[in-house]
Coordinates of C-alpha atoms in Angstrom, one line a residue:
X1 CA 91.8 129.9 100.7
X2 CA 91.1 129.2 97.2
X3 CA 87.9 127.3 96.2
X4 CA 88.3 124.0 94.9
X5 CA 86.1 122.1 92.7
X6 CA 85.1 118.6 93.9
X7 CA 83.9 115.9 92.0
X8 CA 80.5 114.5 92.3
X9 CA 81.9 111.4 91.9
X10 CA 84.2 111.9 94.9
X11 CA 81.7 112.8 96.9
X12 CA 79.6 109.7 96.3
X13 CA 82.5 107.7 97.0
X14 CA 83.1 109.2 99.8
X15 CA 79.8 109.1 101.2
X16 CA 79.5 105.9 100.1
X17 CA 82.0 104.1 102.1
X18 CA 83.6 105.5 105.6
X19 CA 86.5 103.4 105.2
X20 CA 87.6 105.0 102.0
X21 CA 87.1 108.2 104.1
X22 CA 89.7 106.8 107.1
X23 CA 92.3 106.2 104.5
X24 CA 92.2 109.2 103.3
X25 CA 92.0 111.3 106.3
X26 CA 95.0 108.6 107.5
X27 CA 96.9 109.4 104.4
X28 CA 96.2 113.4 104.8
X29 CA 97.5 113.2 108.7
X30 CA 101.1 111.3 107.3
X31 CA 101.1 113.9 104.1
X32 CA 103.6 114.1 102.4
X33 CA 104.6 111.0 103.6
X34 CA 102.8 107.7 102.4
X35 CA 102.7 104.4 104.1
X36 CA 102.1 100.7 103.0
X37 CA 98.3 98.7 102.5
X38 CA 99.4 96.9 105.9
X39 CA 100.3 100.0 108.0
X40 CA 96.8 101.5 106.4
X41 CA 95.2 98.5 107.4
X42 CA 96.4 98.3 111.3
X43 CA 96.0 101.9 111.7
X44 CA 92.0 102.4 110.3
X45 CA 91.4 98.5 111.7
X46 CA 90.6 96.9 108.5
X47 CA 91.4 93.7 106.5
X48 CA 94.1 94.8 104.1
X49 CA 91.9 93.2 101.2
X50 CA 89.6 95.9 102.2
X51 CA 92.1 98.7 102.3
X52 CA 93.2 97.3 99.2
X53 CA 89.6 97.3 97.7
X54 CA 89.5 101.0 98.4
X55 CA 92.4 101.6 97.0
X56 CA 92.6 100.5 93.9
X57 CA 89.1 98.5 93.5
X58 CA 88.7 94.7 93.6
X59 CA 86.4 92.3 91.3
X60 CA 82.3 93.5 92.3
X61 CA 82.7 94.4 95.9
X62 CA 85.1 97.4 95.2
X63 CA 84.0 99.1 91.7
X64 CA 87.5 100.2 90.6
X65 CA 85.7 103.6 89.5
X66 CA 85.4 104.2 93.0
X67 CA 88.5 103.7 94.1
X68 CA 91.1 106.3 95.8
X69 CA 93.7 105.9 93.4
X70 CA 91.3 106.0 90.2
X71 CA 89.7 109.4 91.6
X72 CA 93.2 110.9 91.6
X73 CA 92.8 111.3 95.2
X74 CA 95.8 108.4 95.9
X75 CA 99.2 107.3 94.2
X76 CA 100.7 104.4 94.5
X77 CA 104.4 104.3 94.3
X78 CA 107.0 101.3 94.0
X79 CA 110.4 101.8 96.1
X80 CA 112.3 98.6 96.4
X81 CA 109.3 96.0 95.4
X82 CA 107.4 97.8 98.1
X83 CA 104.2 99.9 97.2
X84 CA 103.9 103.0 99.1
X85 CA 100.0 105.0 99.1
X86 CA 100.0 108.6 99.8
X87 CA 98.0 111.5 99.2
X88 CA 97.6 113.6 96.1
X89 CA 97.7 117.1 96.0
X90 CA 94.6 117.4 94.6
X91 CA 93.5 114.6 98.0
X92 CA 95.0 116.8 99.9
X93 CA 93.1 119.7 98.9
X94 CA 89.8 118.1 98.9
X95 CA 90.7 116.8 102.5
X96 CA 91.0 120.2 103.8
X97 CA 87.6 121.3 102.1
X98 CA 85.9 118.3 103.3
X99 CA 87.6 117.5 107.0
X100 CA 85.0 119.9 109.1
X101 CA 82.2 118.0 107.9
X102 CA 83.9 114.9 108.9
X103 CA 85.7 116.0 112.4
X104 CA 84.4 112.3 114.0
X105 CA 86.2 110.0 111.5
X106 CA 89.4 112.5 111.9
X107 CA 89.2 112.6 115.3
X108 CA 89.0 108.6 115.3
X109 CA 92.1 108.5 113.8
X110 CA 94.1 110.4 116.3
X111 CA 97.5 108.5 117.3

């Protein structure tokens, strides 16, 4: 395994927020696959707004700098009007790096 260079600032978003860290363990688990904000939302039991505030960041509560998608950790893709959030490659490799340190929130996510 190759090592990979993480962020300090993912780290601190991370750390920072364990519902960012459910999405993107939820996101890692459907990978390569992606799903939409309500989907996210009903599976790591959470408003969408907050989902969505993860995600991309929302006025104060959510600093956008933070967020999954601005990290490079998340795209967002349109098919059909709908907007589709999966993984990164890079998210993907920083899940695998990170996930043994985190085996509670992963196993909390177990379908």
């Amino acid at each position: 395994m190759s090592l990979v260079f993480i962020d300090p600032m993912i780290i601190r978003s991370l750390n920072k927020s364990k519902l960012r860290k459910k999405i993107l363990y939820l996101l890692y688990n459907m990978y390569p696959y992606g799903t939409y904000l309500s989907e996210i939302s009903r599976k790591v039991k959470s408003d969408p707004s907050n989902v969505l505030g993860c995600l991309k960041g929302m006025n104060g509560r959510y600093n956008g700098h933070f967020s999954l998608i601005e990290l490079g950790l998340v795209e967002c893709i349109e098919r059909g009007g709908m907007k589709i959030y999966k993984l990164t490659d890079y998210g993907k490799k920083i899940v695998e790096t990170l996930k043994d340190q985190d085996s509670d929130i992963i196993e909390s996510l177990r379908w």
